Short mmCIF file of C-alpha atoms in Angstrom, two decimals:
data_model
loop_
_atom_site.label_atom_id
_atom_site.label_comp_id
_atom_site.label_asym_id
_atom_site.label_seq_id
_atom_site.Cartn_x
_atom_site.Cartn_y
_atom_site.Cartn_z
CA MET A 16 94.97 109.66 83.64
CA THR A 17 96.87 110.12 87.42
CA THR A 18 100.61 109.87 87.14
CA ILE A 19 101.68 107.11 89.56
CA GLY A 20 105.07 106.58 91.21
CA PHE A 21 105.30 103.12 92.04
CA ILE A 22 108.17 101.74 94.40
CA GLY A 23 108.53 98.04 94.83
CA LEU A 24 108.04 96.05 91.41
CA GLY A 25 108.51 92.55 93.06
CA SER A 26 106.42 89.71 92.65
CA MET A 27 103.34 91.52 93.82
CA GLY A 28 104.35 95.06 92.82
CA LEU A 29 104.92 94.40 89.36
CA PRO A 30 101.94 93.00 88.34
CA MET A 31 100.43 95.89 90.18
CA ALA A 32 101.83 98.52 88.28
CA THR A 33 100.74 96.76 85.27
CA ASN A 34 97.33 96.47 86.67
CA LEU A 35 97.24 100.56 87.07
CA LEU A 36 98.56 101.22 83.12
CA LYS A 37 95.85 99.00 82.10
CA ALA A 38 93.29 101.11 83.64
CA GLY A 39 94.92 104.05 82.12
CA HIS A 40 97.26 105.55 84.38
CA ARG A 41 100.72 106.41 83.81
CA VAL A 42 103.18 104.53 85.90
CA ARG A 43 106.72 105.56 86.60
CA GLY A 44 108.36 102.74 88.59
CA PHE A 45 111.55 102.04 90.74
CA ASP A 46 113.05 98.66 92.09
CA LEU A 47 116.59 98.11 93.75
CA ARG A 48 116.10 94.61 90.81
CA ALA A 49 117.24 96.63 87.10
CA GLU A 50 115.54 93.64 85.49
CA SER A 51 111.98 94.73 87.34
CA VAL A 52 112.50 97.91 86.27
CA SER A 53 112.90 96.75 82.67
CA ALA A 54 109.86 94.65 82.82
CA LEU A 55 107.48 97.66 83.78
CA GLU A 56 109.10 99.55 80.81
CA ARG A 57 108.21 96.34 78.44
CA ALA A 58 104.65 96.74 79.94
CA GLY A 59 104.24 100.20 78.73
CA GLY A 60 105.20 102.01 82.05
CA ALA A 61 108.36 104.24 82.68
CA GLY A 62 111.71 103.40 84.46
CA ALA A 63 113.34 105.34 87.12
CA GLY A 64 116.83 104.97 88.49
CA THR A 65 116.04 106.30 91.75
CA ALA A 66 112.84 106.44 94.43
CA ALA A 67 112.75 110.13 94.08
CA GLU A 68 112.91 110.18 90.07
CA ALA A 69 110.04 107.79 90.38
CA ALA A 70 108.17 110.18 92.67
CA ARG A 71 108.53 113.47 90.49
CA GLY A 72 105.69 115.26 89.94
CA ALA A 73 103.50 112.17 90.80
CA ASP A 74 99.92 112.40 91.64
CA ALA A 75 100.12 109.77 94.06
CA LEU A 76 103.03 107.41 95.40
CA VAL A 77 102.35 103.60 95.55
CA LEU A 78 104.56 101.96 97.82
CA MET A 79 104.58 98.14 98.09
CA VAL A 80 108.32 97.86 100.07
CA VAL A 81 108.75 95.14 102.24
CA ASN A 82 108.25 96.70 105.49
CA ALA A 83 107.59 100.39 107.36
CA ALA A 84 111.59 100.42 107.69
CA GLN A 85 112.08 100.91 103.65
CA ALA A 86 108.90 102.80 103.35
CA GLU A 87 110.48 105.47 106.12
CA THR A 88 113.81 105.37 103.74
CA VAL A 89 112.31 105.78 100.58
CA LEU A 90 109.80 108.64 101.59
CA PHE A 91 112.84 110.72 103.59
CA ALA A 92 116.24 109.33 103.26
CA ASP A 93 115.90 108.85 99.26
CA GLY A 94 113.76 112.16 99.07
CA ALA A 95 110.54 110.39 96.94
CA LEU A 96 108.06 112.38 98.97
CA ASP A 97 109.78 115.74 97.78
CA GLY A 98 108.87 114.68 94.35
CA VAL A 99 105.28 114.29 94.96
CA ALA A 100 102.70 116.58 93.67
CA PRO A 101 102.48 119.16 96.74
CA ASP A 102 98.54 117.87 96.95
CA GLY A 103 99.63 114.52 96.45
CA ILE A 104 98.68 110.96 97.84
CA VAL A 105 101.23 108.71 99.56
CA VAL A 106 99.44 105.08 99.33
CA LEU A 107 101.21 102.33 101.49
CA MET A 108 100.36 98.93 100.72
CA ALA A 109 102.83 97.16 102.38
CA THR A 110 102.08 95.03 105.56
CA CYS A 111 103.47 97.10 108.57
CA PRO A 112 103.27 97.74 112.46
CA PRO A 113 99.98 99.96 113.03
CA GLY A 114 101.78 102.50 115.57
CA GLU A 115 104.32 102.45 112.83
CA VAL A 116 102.05 103.30 109.74
CA ALA A 117 100.53 106.01 112.03
CA GLY A 118 104.13 107.67 112.26
CA LEU A 119 104.85 107.58 108.52
CA ALA A 120 101.34 109.28 108.12
CA ARG A 121 101.84 111.84 110.59
CA ARG A 122 105.05 113.02 109.20
CA VAL A 123 103.68 112.83 105.50
CA GLU A 124 100.98 114.76 106.42
CA GLU A 125 102.80 117.67 108.01
CA THR A 126 104.11 118.16 104.36
CA GLY A 127 100.35 119.28 103.26
CA ARG A 128 100.10 115.70 101.28
CA SER A 129 97.78 113.28 102.03
CA PHE A 130 98.08 109.44 103.23
CA VAL A 131 96.18 106.48 102.49
CA ASP A 132 97.23 103.35 104.68
CA SER A 133 96.07 100.54 102.65
CA PRO A 134 97.86 96.97 102.89
CA VAL A 135 96.62 94.51 100.79
CA SER A 136 95.23 90.47 101.04
CA GLY A 137 95.49 87.78 98.05
CA GLY A 138 99.05 87.12 97.37
CA VAL A 139 100.39 86.76 93.86
CA VAL A 140 97.30 85.72 92.10
CA GLY A 141 95.39 88.77 93.70
CA ALA A 142 98.20 90.98 92.46
CA VAL A 143 97.97 89.73 89.10
CA GLY A 144 94.23 89.33 88.38
CA ALA A 145 93.62 92.72 90.41
CA THR A 146 91.17 90.71 92.77
CA LEU A 147 93.31 92.08 95.72
CA THR A 148 91.22 92.86 99.23
CA ILE A 149 92.38 96.22 100.35
CA MET A 150 92.29 97.81 103.56
CA ALA A 151 92.24 101.07 103.59
CA ALA A 152 92.01 103.81 106.20
CA ALA A 153 92.27 107.39 105.57
CA ARG A 154 90.15 110.39 105.94
CA ARG A 155 86.80 109.49 103.74
CA PRO A 156 87.79 112.58 100.97
CA VAL A 157 91.30 111.29 100.86
CA PHE A 158 90.29 107.73 100.32
CA GLU A 159 87.39 108.96 97.65
CA LYS A 160 90.57 110.30 95.81
CA ALA A 161 92.39 107.57 95.78
CA ARG A 162 89.90 105.01 95.18
CA PRO A 163 90.33 104.96 91.50
CA ILE A 164 93.62 104.02 92.02
CA LEU A 165 92.86 101.20 94.58
CA GLU A 166 89.95 99.82 92.66
CA ALA A 167 92.27 99.08 89.50
CA LEU A 168 94.42 97.17 92.00
CA GLY A 169 91.57 94.94 93.83
CA ASP A 170 88.02 93.97 93.58
CA LYS A 171 87.20 94.51 97.17
CA VAL A 172 88.20 97.60 98.57
CA HIS A 173 87.08 98.72 102.06
CA HIS A 174 87.32 101.96 103.91
CA VAL A 175 87.95 100.37 107.17
CA GLY A 176 88.58 103.81 109.40
CA GLU A 177 89.09 107.85 109.18
CA GLU A 178 92.81 107.00 110.67
CA PRO A 179 96.03 105.86 109.32
CA GLY A 180 97.14 102.49 111.38
CA GLN A 181 93.52 101.02 110.89
CA GLY A 182 93.95 99.40 107.82
CA ALA A 183 96.94 97.76 109.06
CA THR A 184 95.51 96.86 112.09
CA VAL A 185 92.80 95.00 110.01
CA LYS A 186 95.72 93.30 108.07
CA THR A 187 97.45 91.95 111.13
CA VAL A 188 94.40 90.55 112.45
CA ASN A 189 94.11 88.80 108.80
CA GLN A 190 97.55 87.69 109.14
CA LEU A 191 97.10 86.29 112.79
CA LEU A 192 94.06 84.23 111.62
CA CYS A 193 95.85 82.71 108.50
CA GLY A 194 99.19 82.31 110.22
CA VAL A 195 97.36 80.14 112.99
CA HIS A 196 95.05 78.24 110.60
CA ILE A 197 98.22 77.13 108.54
CA ALA A 198 99.93 76.00 111.89
CA VAL A 199 96.97 74.13 112.88
CA VAL A 200 96.14 72.35 109.83
CA ALA A 201 100.20 71.44 109.88
CA GLU A 202 99.23 70.14 113.59
CA ALA A 203 96.23 68.33 112.66
CA PHE A 204 98.09 66.44 109.85
CA ALA A 205 100.98 65.78 111.99
CA LEU A 206 98.74 63.74 114.61
CA ALA A 207 96.92 61.82 111.55
CA VAL A 208 100.80 60.79 110.13
CA ARG A 209 101.88 59.32 113.50
CA LYS A 210 98.49 57.17 113.80
CA GLY A 211 99.19 56.53 110.02
CA VAL A 212 96.12 57.86 108.31
CA ASP A 213 96.06 58.66 104.66
CA LEU A 214 96.44 62.12 104.42
CA ASN A 215 94.46 62.28 100.98
CA ILE A 216 91.47 60.71 102.88
CA LEU A 217 91.75 62.92 105.66
CA LEU A 218 92.13 66.11 103.31
CA LYS A 219 88.95 64.93 101.48
CA ILE A 220 87.11 64.35 104.85
CA MET A 221 87.93 67.25 106.85
CA GLY A 222 87.43 69.51 103.67
CA GLY A 223 83.73 68.89 103.59
CA SER A 224 83.14 68.80 107.21
CA SER A 225 82.39 71.34 109.87
CA ALA A 226 86.30 71.28 110.14
CA SER A 227 86.97 72.93 107.07
CA SER A 228 88.57 76.61 106.50
CA TRP A 229 89.78 78.19 103.47
CA MET A 230 93.50 77.48 104.75
CA LEU A 231 92.79 73.63 105.36
CA LYS A 232 91.39 73.49 101.49
CA ASP A 233 94.32 75.74 99.84
CA ARG A 234 97.27 74.98 101.89
CA GLY A 235 96.14 71.35 102.72
CA PRO A 236 96.83 69.52 99.68
CA ARG A 237 100.29 71.47 99.45
CA MET A 238 101.60 69.94 102.45
CA LEU A 239 101.21 66.85 100.93
CA GLU A 240 103.86 67.79 98.30
CA ALA A 241 107.55 67.58 98.94
CA ASP A 242 108.17 71.09 97.13
CA PRO A 243 104.96 72.80 96.31
CA GLU A 244 104.76 75.69 94.36
CA ILE A 245 105.37 79.06 96.44
CA THR A 246 102.30 81.16 96.22
CA SER A 247 103.49 83.08 99.70
CA ALA A 248 106.69 82.15 101.72
CA VAL A 249 107.87 80.77 105.14
CA ASP A 250 109.40 84.21 106.14
CA ILE A 251 106.47 86.00 104.88
CA PHE A 252 104.70 84.75 108.55
CA VAL A 253 107.83 84.92 110.16
CA LYS A 254 107.53 88.97 109.90
CA ASP A 255 103.73 88.93 109.68
CA LEU A 256 103.22 87.01 113.18
CA GLY A 257 106.02 89.09 114.41
CA ILE A 258 104.09 92.59 113.52
CA VAL A 259 101.11 90.56 114.92
CA LEU A 260 103.01 89.88 118.43
CA GLU A 261 104.03 93.70 118.34
CA ALA A 262 100.79 95.25 117.97
CA GLY A 263 99.46 93.13 120.55
CA ARG A 264 102.33 94.46 122.99
CA ASP A 265 101.48 97.92 121.99
CA ALA A 266 98.05 97.09 122.87
CA LYS A 267 98.56 94.99 125.95
CA VAL A 268 96.49 92.08 124.44
CA ALA A 269 97.54 88.45 125.39
CA LEU A 270 98.16 86.50 121.65
CA PRO A 271 98.98 83.23 122.72
CA LEU A 272 98.13 81.00 119.62
CA ALA A 273 100.16 83.91 117.30
CA ALA A 274 103.08 83.19 119.54
CA VAL A 275 103.15 79.69 119.44
CA ALA A 276 102.57 79.63 115.38
CA HIS A 277 105.34 82.21 115.11
CA GLN A 278 107.90 80.15 116.53
CA LEU A 279 106.86 77.27 114.36
CA PHE A 280 107.44 79.15 111.45
CA LEU A 281 110.54 80.90 113.03
CA ALA A 282 111.59 77.54 113.86
CA THR A 283 110.82 76.01 109.73
CA SER A 284 113.13 79.16 108.74
CA GLY A 285 115.85 78.74 110.51
CA ARG A 286 116.55 75.57 109.37
CA GLY A 287 117.18 77.37 106.02
CA GLU A 288 113.84 76.83 104.78
CA GLY A 289 112.44 80.24 104.71
CA GLY A 290 111.95 80.44 101.43
CA ALA A 291 109.70 77.28 101.00
CA ASP A 292 106.12 77.52 100.56
CA ASP A 293 104.63 78.61 104.10
CA SER A 294 102.47 75.27 103.99
CA GLN A 295 105.64 73.53 104.49
CA VAL A 296 105.65 74.72 108.37
CA ILE A 297 104.53 71.13 108.47
CA ARG A 298 108.51 70.24 108.10
CA THR A 299 108.76 71.40 111.51
CA TYR A 300 106.07 69.02 112.58
CA HIS A 301 107.94 66.21 110.90
CA ALA A 302 111.13 67.28 112.76
CA MET A 303 109.54 67.35 116.22
CA ASN A 304 107.91 64.01 115.96
CA GLY A 305 110.56 61.95 113.92
CA THR A 306 107.68 61.60 111.07
CA GLY A 307 110.36 62.45 108.51
CA GLY A 308 108.61 63.28 105.12
CA SER A 309 105.52 61.42 105.61
CA ARG A 310 102.79 62.07 103.75
#
């Protein structure tokens, strides 16, 4: 049994913390939302009033926060790192720029503690079902030490490299592909709408052709709904494609398709629809083409 501090009990973090409890670990959690802390307590975990309190005496500190800036604040300004056991592990599971992750890792390791860069893919469904894909980068002994924690959260745990920042790079590539795929599905649908093609028929045909993709089959049907259930918001791709472009600048790699996709998500968010399901980037195409809400 491992004592785990868990920071960030949002739509993904709370079910992840609950799955750690189910795996037999002790979990003490903190979130800015008191109701999320109460939900963890109802699931059998311990609530904390501050990040430092959640981390006190923890063998591992899991960060499921919004971005690298928030991780830095939690660890250093809020004092959470000081509470982690001297031989403990910090597990950063948020989507962050690779360079910033590497910088955080250096600062953590300077204290004698270990660091695992382990972003995830799979969304809320994966978090609830403990079926996340986890892309972990750390020295092999550190990865093996953290493996029981990671395997309680996902059924596809990959050791992608020895250096923190490599996990973030793999997640960055994942988000590049996901964001571009969603945008190009919307673009294809926009052309079909303009020519009067029934999108339900189009989706059926394309879903069984060589043009198919996982994103077409998953986001395509939701593009045909006016207000689909939100599984991943537009603003997530505003953030994540921004990280993609930052990584490209750092590596001096041109990413023109990612840049265009980012602009499309940004335009959708700019109209006040950042909280909508990410499939609704199609609304930007309707706005550009004057097709209204045609489905």
